Amino acid sequence: MRVLCPNFEREDALETVLDVPIPEEMFTNMGTSVNLRWQNMSTWMRAQTSDKWLSPIIVNRYNELTFLLYIVGSPLLPLQIQLDNRTRSIRSSSIEASTAKYIVQQYMAAIGGQPALNAVQSLCAIGQLKISSSDFHQGDEAVKAESREQTGAFVLWQKNPNLWCLELLVAGCKVIAGSNGKISWRQSSNQLRPISKGPPRPLRRFLQGLDPRSTGDLFLQAVCIGEKVINDEECFILKIDTSQSDLEEHTDSRYEIIHHTIWGYFSQRSGLLVKFEDSRLLTVNYDNGDGVFWETSTESVIEDYRYVEGVNIAHSGRTSVTIFRYGEQSSNHKRQFEEKWTIEEVHFNVWGLTKDFFTPPPELTKEDKTT
């Protein structure tokens, strides 16, 4: 991954640290030599002006990329993770809930144990990904993500499930998402798309093997519903139905979340989380009174666990997303997305990472002051 950009105006000047590192494959495709690649990247960065939005071709491409990065690259979960739930008594729970708590205890031991997790106060992770997608297909026919893979990279910062920031760059389109504990937001380099905001929510990507403590706290709310073999691993299945109060809190005038369910598949052999799955159904309300249903099913296979300062962190995985769109005024459509991701670096207890780092964009700060 390329993390430094040369200064082309002064040879004796210091190199610039890139906000989001550039994957080697993405850098190689920018030219035939190193100098030409950096020059092309510099030209591209300087061209990120409002003039480019006058081109319909560019607008359509960025709308598609933004949709892709919101759905696959930076999805948020419509719930709250209650921290430090391990004080809940197993005896006062149902058999299914007690079994789930026992499985979570085994998971926390496999991930490094409570002392190692308690020593982690903050996190920074750098990774790269490849995303592909299909077009919308009508009916129930099988679809597969077949478009050319888009290569990108991301940087994650976190202090707790409601205090985090993500910077994601794919094929020239950048998405910044975050939460400061009071609101969460997402914005893209697509200047025609407004900044979206809502109550604080966890980023799904952290629960794909990057944040074991939050994963454990989340599944303490689950029940065990059975067993299943995943990639030749016999696994326990833990299930969480998001509460009605959480769904209502994350619903607004534009859409209503009807249900949201999470499943975790924990290996009986290692105790580790090997698959994370969730399904969401919402209805989008249009000005003419029509409503269209959107059902999103996401499955993440989590692999390559490695210890970082005593904590077992997943370093790669695959995520597949299937979207169904249907309703009285909309034909049934189906679309598939796929993402392959790897983690290049993980750092704990980042010096100087304060709450000010997670401040929302100025536009949202001005809105809060005027309301």
Short mmCIF file of C-alpha atoms in Angstrom, two decimals:
data_model
loop_
_atom_site.label_atom_id
_atom_site.label_comp_id
_atom_site.label_asym_id
_atom_site.label_seq_id
_atom_site.Cartn_x
_atom_site.Cartn_y
_atom_site.Cartn_z
CA MET A 1 0.00 0.00 0.00
CA ARG A 2 1.25 3.49 -0.88
CA VAL A 3 1.00 5.84 2.10
CA LEU A 4 3.23 8.76 1.00
CA CYS A 5 2.91 11.06 -2.02
CA PRO A 6 6.00 12.93 -3.33
CA ASN A 7 6.07 16.72 -3.51
CA PHE A 8 6.32 17.55 -7.22
CA GLU A 9 6.82 21.28 -6.71
CA ARG A 10 9.92 20.97 -4.53
CA GLU A 11 12.25 17.99 -4.65
CA ASP A 12 13.72 18.76 -1.22
CA ALA A 13 10.27 19.00 0.45
CA LEU A 14 8.76 16.36 2.69
CA GLU A 15 6.39 13.80 1.23
CA THR A 16 2.66 14.09 1.93
CA VAL A 17 0.91 11.45 4.05
CA LEU A 18 -2.23 10.29 2.23
CA ASP A 19 -5.49 10.29 4.20
CA VAL A 20 -6.31 6.88 2.71
CA PRO A 21 -3.44 4.67 1.50
CA ILE A 22 -3.52 3.62 -2.16
CA PRO A 23 -3.51 -0.14 -2.90
CA GLU A 24 -0.58 -1.24 -5.05
CA GLU A 25 -2.90 -2.58 -7.77
CA MET A 26 -4.81 0.70 -7.96
CA PHE A 27 -1.53 2.64 -8.11
CA THR A 28 -0.10 0.40 -10.86
CA ASN A 29 -3.11 1.02 -13.11
CA MET A 30 -2.43 4.78 -13.09
CA GLY A 31 0.50 4.70 -15.51
CA THR A 32 3.53 2.91 -16.91
CA SER A 33 6.11 4.37 -14.52
CA VAL A 34 6.21 5.47 -10.89
CA ASN A 35 6.62 9.17 -11.72
CA LEU A 36 3.79 9.07 -14.26
CA ARG A 37 1.51 7.31 -11.78
CA TRP A 38 2.10 9.98 -9.13
CA GLN A 39 1.64 12.75 -11.68
CA ASN A 40 -1.67 11.20 -12.83
CA MET A 41 -2.83 10.89 -9.24
CA SER A 42 -1.89 14.52 -8.54
CA THR A 43 -3.80 15.62 -11.64
CA TRP A 44 -6.83 13.60 -10.59
CA MET A 45 -6.82 15.08 -7.07
CA ARG A 46 -6.64 18.64 -8.41
CA ALA A 47 -9.54 17.89 -10.76
CA GLN A 48 -11.93 17.22 -7.86
CA THR A 49 -13.83 20.48 -8.43
CA SER A 50 -17.50 21.33 -8.79
CA ASP A 51 -17.07 21.67 -12.60
CA LYS A 52 -16.96 17.91 -13.05
CA TRP A 53 -20.57 17.58 -11.85
CA LEU A 54 -21.70 19.26 -15.09
CA SER A 55 -21.03 15.98 -16.92
CA PRO A 56 -23.97 13.49 -16.83
CA ILE A 57 -21.56 10.58 -17.39
CA ILE A 58 -19.50 11.50 -14.32
CA VAL A 59 -22.62 12.13 -12.24
CA ASN A 60 -24.10 8.72 -13.11
CA ARG A 61 -20.82 6.95 -12.39
CA TYR A 62 -20.40 8.62 -9.02
CA ASN A 63 -24.05 7.96 -8.08
CA GLU A 64 -23.47 4.27 -8.77
CA LEU A 65 -20.19 4.21 -6.82
CA THR A 66 -21.73 6.06 -3.88
CA PHE A 67 -24.64 3.61 -3.76
CA LEU A 68 -22.13 0.75 -3.84
CA LEU A 69 -20.00 2.19 -1.04
CA TYR A 70 -23.00 2.96 1.17
CA ILE A 71 -24.54 -0.51 0.79
CA VAL A 72 -21.38 -2.64 0.88
CA GLY A 73 -18.52 -0.47 2.09
CA SER A 74 -20.02 1.45 5.01
CA PRO A 75 -23.33 -0.05 6.20
CA LEU A 76 -24.57 0.94 9.66
CA LEU A 77 -26.63 -1.26 11.97
CA PRO A 78 -29.94 0.18 13.29
CA LEU A 79 -29.35 -0.67 16.95
CA GLN A 80 -27.36 0.24 20.03
CA ILE A 81 -24.64 -1.99 21.49
CA GLN A 82 -24.91 -1.99 25.28
CA LEU A 83 -21.41 -1.99 26.73
CA ASP A 84 -20.29 -4.22 29.60
CA ASN A 85 -23.28 -6.54 29.63
CA ARG A 86 -21.28 -9.37 31.16
CA THR A 87 -22.79 -8.61 34.56
CA ARG A 88 -26.11 -10.08 33.41
CA SER A 89 -26.92 -13.28 35.25
CA ILE A 90 -27.12 -16.50 33.26
CA ARG A 91 -29.46 -18.07 35.83
CA SER A 92 -32.20 -15.50 35.24
CA SER A 93 -32.23 -16.13 31.46
CA SER A 94 -34.02 -18.69 29.30
CA ILE A 95 -32.17 -21.82 28.21
CA GLU A 96 -31.60 -20.34 24.73
CA ALA A 97 -30.32 -17.03 26.15
CA SER A 98 -28.15 -18.78 28.77
CA THR A 99 -26.61 -20.96 26.06
CA ALA A 100 -25.85 -17.89 23.99
CA LYS A 101 -24.12 -16.20 26.94
CA TYR A 102 -21.99 -19.31 27.51
CA ILE A 103 -20.99 -19.34 23.81
CA VAL A 104 -20.05 -15.65 24.03
CA GLN A 105 -17.89 -16.40 27.07
CA GLN A 106 -16.02 -19.03 25.03
CA TYR A 107 -15.66 -16.51 22.20
CA MET A 108 -14.19 -13.87 24.52
CA ALA A 109 -11.66 -16.41 25.82
CA ALA A 110 -10.72 -17.45 22.25
CA ILE A 111 -10.28 -13.83 21.22
CA GLY A 112 -7.68 -13.15 23.90
CA GLY A 113 -9.51 -12.87 27.22
CA GLN A 114 -10.96 -9.97 29.14
CA PRO A 115 -7.64 -8.53 30.43
CA ALA A 116 -6.29 -8.15 26.87
CA LEU A 117 -9.53 -6.53 25.67
CA ASN A 118 -9.67 -4.17 28.66
CA ALA A 119 -6.21 -2.91 27.72
CA VAL A 120 -7.52 -1.67 24.34
CA GLN A 121 -8.77 1.91 24.57
CA SER A 122 -8.72 2.81 20.86
CA LEU A 123 -8.15 1.26 17.46
CA CYS A 124 -6.82 2.19 14.02
CA ALA A 125 -7.04 -0.27 11.12
CA ILE A 126 -5.91 0.08 7.50
CA GLY A 127 -7.23 -2.26 4.85
CA GLN A 128 -7.93 -2.74 1.17
CA LEU A 129 -10.87 -4.21 -0.71
CA LYS A 130 -12.27 -5.22 -4.07
CA ILE A 131 -15.96 -4.69 -4.86
CA SER A 132 -18.04 -6.03 -7.74
CA SER A 133 -21.77 -5.86 -8.50
CA SER A 134 -24.50 -7.02 -10.84
CA ASP A 135 -27.20 -4.98 -12.54
CA PHE A 136 -30.79 -5.14 -11.31
CA HIS A 137 -32.50 -8.28 -12.63
CA GLN A 138 -36.26 -8.70 -12.75
CA GLY A 139 -38.00 -11.60 -11.06
CA ASP A 140 -36.48 -14.35 -8.95
CA GLU A 141 -33.75 -15.42 -11.35
CA ALA A 142 -30.33 -16.10 -9.87
CA VAL A 143 -27.90 -13.19 -10.10
CA LYS A 144 -24.15 -12.92 -9.61
CA ALA A 145 -21.87 -9.94 -9.17
CA GLU A 146 -20.15 -9.85 -12.57
CA SER A 147 -18.98 -6.26 -13.15
CA ARG A 148 -15.28 -5.36 -13.20
CA GLU A 149 -13.82 -5.33 -9.71
CA GLN A 150 -13.25 -1.90 -8.22
CA THR A 151 -10.17 -1.68 -6.01
CA GLY A 152 -9.99 0.58 -2.97
CA ALA A 153 -8.74 1.12 0.56
CA PHE A 154 -10.04 2.28 3.91
CA VAL A 155 -8.89 3.62 7.27
CA LEU A 156 -10.87 3.02 10.47
CA TRP A 157 -10.59 4.83 13.79
CA GLN A 158 -12.53 3.88 16.93
CA LYS A 159 -12.76 4.52 20.65
CA ASN A 160 -16.07 2.73 21.28
CA PRO A 161 -19.04 1.46 19.18
CA ASN A 162 -20.57 4.95 19.07
CA LEU A 163 -17.31 6.88 18.61
CA TRP A 164 -15.70 5.99 15.29
CA CYS A 165 -14.68 7.29 11.86
CA LEU A 166 -14.27 5.61 8.46
CA GLU A 167 -12.56 6.96 5.33
CA LEU A 168 -13.13 4.79 2.27
CA LEU A 169 -11.77 5.39 -1.24
CA VAL A 170 -12.75 3.30 -4.28
CA ALA A 171 -12.15 4.20 -7.95
CA GLY A 172 -11.93 7.92 -7.25
CA CYS A 173 -15.06 8.06 -5.06
CA LYS A 174 -14.54 8.77 -1.37
CA VAL A 175 -16.96 8.17 1.49
CA ILE A 176 -16.44 9.50 5.02
CA ALA A 177 -18.68 8.15 7.77
CA GLY A 178 -18.58 8.58 11.51
CA SER A 179 -20.30 8.84 14.85
CA ASN A 180 -19.50 11.19 17.73
CA GLY A 181 -21.77 9.48 20.29
CA LYS A 182 -24.66 11.87 19.59
CA ILE A 183 -25.23 11.52 15.84
CA SER A 184 -23.90 9.36 13.02
CA TRP A 185 -23.36 10.58 9.46
CA ARG A 186 -22.15 9.62 6.01
CA GLN A 187 -21.00 11.87 3.19
CA SER A 188 -19.39 11.21 -0.18
CA SER A 189 -17.27 13.11 -2.70
CA ASN A 190 -20.44 13.09 -4.83
CA GLN A 191 -21.40 16.71 -4.21
CA LEU A 192 -24.94 16.14 -5.49
CA ARG A 193 -25.73 13.72 -2.65
CA PRO A 194 -26.55 15.40 0.68
CA ILE A 195 -24.93 14.35 3.96
CA SER A 196 -27.06 11.71 5.69
CA LYS A 197 -27.34 11.69 9.46
CA GLY A 198 -29.16 9.85 12.22
CA PRO A 199 -28.76 8.63 15.80
CA PRO A 200 -25.43 7.03 16.77
CA ARG A 201 -25.05 3.57 15.25
CA PRO A 202 -22.25 1.00 15.07
CA LEU A 203 -20.43 0.43 11.78
CA ARG A 204 -21.01 -3.11 10.56
CA ARG A 205 -17.38 -3.47 9.45
CA PHE A 206 -16.16 -3.40 13.06
CA LEU A 207 -18.24 -6.52 13.80
CA GLN A 208 -16.48 -8.46 11.03
CA GLY A 209 -13.69 -9.52 13.37
CA LEU A 210 -12.15 -6.10 14.09
CA ASP A 211 -13.80 -5.24 17.40
CA PRO A 212 -14.20 -8.40 19.51
CA ARG A 213 -15.35 -6.56 22.62
CA SER A 214 -18.30 -4.90 20.86
CA THR A 215 -19.08 -8.19 19.10
CA GLY A 216 -19.26 -9.96 22.44
CA ASP A 217 -21.39 -7.22 23.99
CA LEU A 218 -23.76 -7.40 21.01
CA PHE A 219 -24.29 -11.16 21.11
CA LEU A 220 -24.90 -11.19 24.86
CA GLN A 221 -28.37 -10.03 23.80
CA ALA A 222 -28.82 -13.11 21.56
CA VAL A 223 -30.43 -16.52 21.82
CA CYS A 224 -28.98 -19.78 20.53
CA ILE A 225 -31.25 -21.25 17.83
CA GLY A 226 -29.26 -24.28 16.68
CA GLU A 227 -26.18 -25.47 14.83
CA LYS A 228 -24.89 -25.31 11.24
CA VAL A 229 -21.77 -26.28 9.29
CA ILE A 230 -19.95 -23.26 7.79
CA ASN A 231 -16.90 -24.00 5.61
CA ASP A 232 -16.49 -27.44 7.24
CA GLU A 233 -16.72 -25.89 10.71
CA GLU A 234 -19.52 -26.98 13.03
CA CYS A 235 -20.97 -23.75 14.44
CA PHE A 236 -23.48 -22.55 16.99
CA ILE A 237 -26.02 -20.05 15.63
CA LEU A 238 -26.83 -17.00 17.75
CA LYS A 239 -29.73 -14.75 16.71
CA ILE A 240 -30.75 -11.19 17.61
CA ASP A 241 -33.99 -9.49 16.59
CA THR A 242 -33.54 -5.72 16.80
CA SER A 243 -36.01 -4.26 19.27
CA GLN A 244 -38.99 -2.23 18.11
CA SER A 245 -37.74 0.80 20.04
CA ASP A 246 -34.39 0.69 18.20
CA LEU A 247 -36.17 0.35 14.85
CA GLU A 248 -38.40 3.33 15.59
CA GLU A 249 -35.43 5.43 16.70
CA HIS A 250 -33.70 4.81 13.37
CA THR A 251 -36.81 5.46 11.25
CA ASP A 252 -37.56 8.86 9.73
CA SER A 253 -40.09 10.46 7.36
CA ARG A 254 -38.41 9.01 4.27
CA TYR A 255 -38.38 5.36 5.28
CA GLU A 256 -39.53 2.89 7.93
CA ILE A 257 -37.46 -0.09 9.10
CA ILE A 258 -39.89 -2.99 9.47
CA HIS A 259 -37.50 -5.57 10.86
CA HIS A 260 -33.79 -6.22 11.28
CA THR A 261 -32.26 -9.55 12.34
CA ILE A 262 -28.65 -10.56 13.06
CA TRP A 263 -27.09 -14.02 13.11
CA GLY A 264 -23.63 -14.97 14.35
CA TYR A 265 -22.01 -18.32 13.61
CA PHE A 266 -19.44 -19.34 16.25
CA SER A 267 -17.08 -22.26 15.67
CA GLN A 268 -17.55 -25.10 18.15
CA ARG A 269 -13.86 -26.00 17.72
CA SER A 270 -12.13 -22.61 18.08
CA GLY A 271 -14.87 -20.48 19.64
CA LEU A 272 -14.28 -17.76 17.02
CA LEU A 273 -16.91 -15.91 14.99
CA VAL A 274 -16.63 -17.31 11.44
CA LYS A 275 -19.72 -15.75 9.84
CA PHE A 276 -21.76 -12.61 10.52
CA GLU A 277 -25.12 -12.21 8.82
CA ASP A 278 -27.95 -9.69 8.95
CA SER A 279 -31.20 -9.02 7.10
CA ARG A 280 -33.17 -5.78 6.95
CA LEU A 281 -36.56 -4.89 5.47
CA LEU A 282 -37.60 -1.27 5.07
CA THR A 283 -40.15 0.66 3.07
CA VAL A 284 -39.22 3.89 1.30
CA ASN A 285 -41.94 6.55 1.13
CA TYR A 286 -42.24 8.71 -1.99
CA ASP A 287 -43.96 12.07 -2.43
CA ASN A 288 -46.84 10.53 -4.41
CA GLY A 289 -47.72 8.31 -1.47
CA ASP A 290 -46.33 5.10 -2.95
CA GLY A 291 -44.06 2.89 -0.90
CA VAL A 292 -41.36 0.54 -2.22
CA PHE A 293 -39.93 -2.27 -0.13
CA TRP A 294 -36.16 -2.80 0.03
CA GLU A 295 -34.88 -6.03 1.56
CA THR A 296 -31.13 -6.30 2.13
CA SER A 297 -29.41 -9.55 3.15
CA THR A 298 -25.70 -9.40 4.00
CA GLU A 299 -23.37 -12.31 4.76
CA SER A 300 -19.73 -11.93 5.84
CA VAL A 301 -17.36 -14.89 6.06
CA ILE A 302 -14.58 -13.98 8.50
CA GLU A 303 -11.11 -15.51 8.13
CA ASP A 304 -7.39 -15.29 8.91
CA TYR A 305 -7.44 -14.57 12.64
CA ARG A 306 -4.09 -13.31 13.91
CA TYR A 307 -3.02 -11.98 17.30
CA VAL A 308 -2.26 -8.28 17.62
CA GLU A 309 -0.95 -7.35 21.09
CA GLY A 310 -2.74 -10.34 22.59
CA VAL A 311 -6.09 -9.81 20.80
CA ASN A 312 -7.20 -12.20 18.03
CA ILE A 313 -8.20 -10.03 15.04
CA ALA A 314 -9.63 -11.23 11.69
CA HIS A 315 -7.44 -10.06 8.80
CA SER A 316 -9.53 -11.02 5.77
CA GLY A 317 -13.00 -12.00 4.66
CA ARG A 318 -15.69 -11.94 2.00
CA THR A 319 -19.01 -10.12 2.14
CA SER A 320 -21.96 -10.74 -0.20
CA VAL A 321 -25.03 -8.49 -0.31
CA THR A 322 -28.34 -9.27 -2.01
CA ILE A 323 -30.94 -6.54 -2.49
CA PHE A 324 -34.60 -7.13 -3.36
CA ARG A 325 -36.79 -4.22 -4.43
CA TYR A 326 -40.54 -4.72 -4.76
CA GLY A 327 -43.90 -3.03 -4.19
CA GLU A 328 -47.23 -2.17 -5.79
CA GLN A 329 -45.67 0.45 -8.10
CA SER A 330 -42.36 -1.37 -8.60
CA SER A 331 -41.53 -4.61 -10.39
CA ASN A 332 -39.59 -7.19 -8.42
CA HIS A 333 -35.87 -6.54 -8.87
CA LYS A 334 -32.82 -8.29 -7.47
CA ARG A 335 -29.19 -7.21 -7.32
CA GLN A 336 -25.99 -8.77 -5.98
CA PHE A 337 -22.81 -7.19 -4.57
CA GLU A 338 -19.57 -8.81 -3.42
CA GLU A 339 -16.61 -7.51 -1.46
CA LYS A 340 -13.26 -9.12 -0.64
CA TRP A 341 -11.34 -7.34 2.08
CA THR A 342 -8.00 -7.65 3.84
CA ILE A 343 -6.58 -5.85 6.85
CA GLU A 344 -3.02 -4.61 6.34
CA GLU A 345 -2.37 -2.92 9.69
CA VAL A 346 -4.00 -2.81 13.13
CA HIS A 347 -2.86 -0.47 15.90
CA PHE A 348 -4.26 -0.19 19.42
CA ASN A 349 -4.22 2.72 21.87
CA VAL A 350 -3.50 5.44 19.32
CA TRP A 351 -1.79 8.32 21.07
CA GLY A 352 -3.66 11.63 20.84
CA LEU A 353 -6.94 10.17 19.55
CA THR A 354 -9.51 12.28 21.41
CA LYS A 355 -13.24 12.85 21.01
CA ASP A 356 -12.51 15.97 18.94
CA PHE A 357 -11.24 13.68 16.17
CA PHE A 358 -14.82 12.43 15.66
CA THR A 359 -16.40 15.86 15.19
CA PRO A 360 -19.14 15.87 12.49
CA PRO A 361 -18.80 17.88 9.26
CA PRO A 362 -19.29 21.66 9.66
CA GLU A 363 -22.62 21.51 7.80
CA LEU A 364 -24.12 19.28 10.50
CA THR A 365 -22.63 21.37 13.30
CA LYS A 366 -24.32 24.49 11.85
CA GLU A 367 -27.66 22.63 11.64
CA ASP A 368 -27.44 21.63 15.32
CA LYS A 369 -26.81 25.24 16.35
CA THR A 370 -29.81 26.51 14.41
CA THR A 371 -32.25 23.91 15.79
#
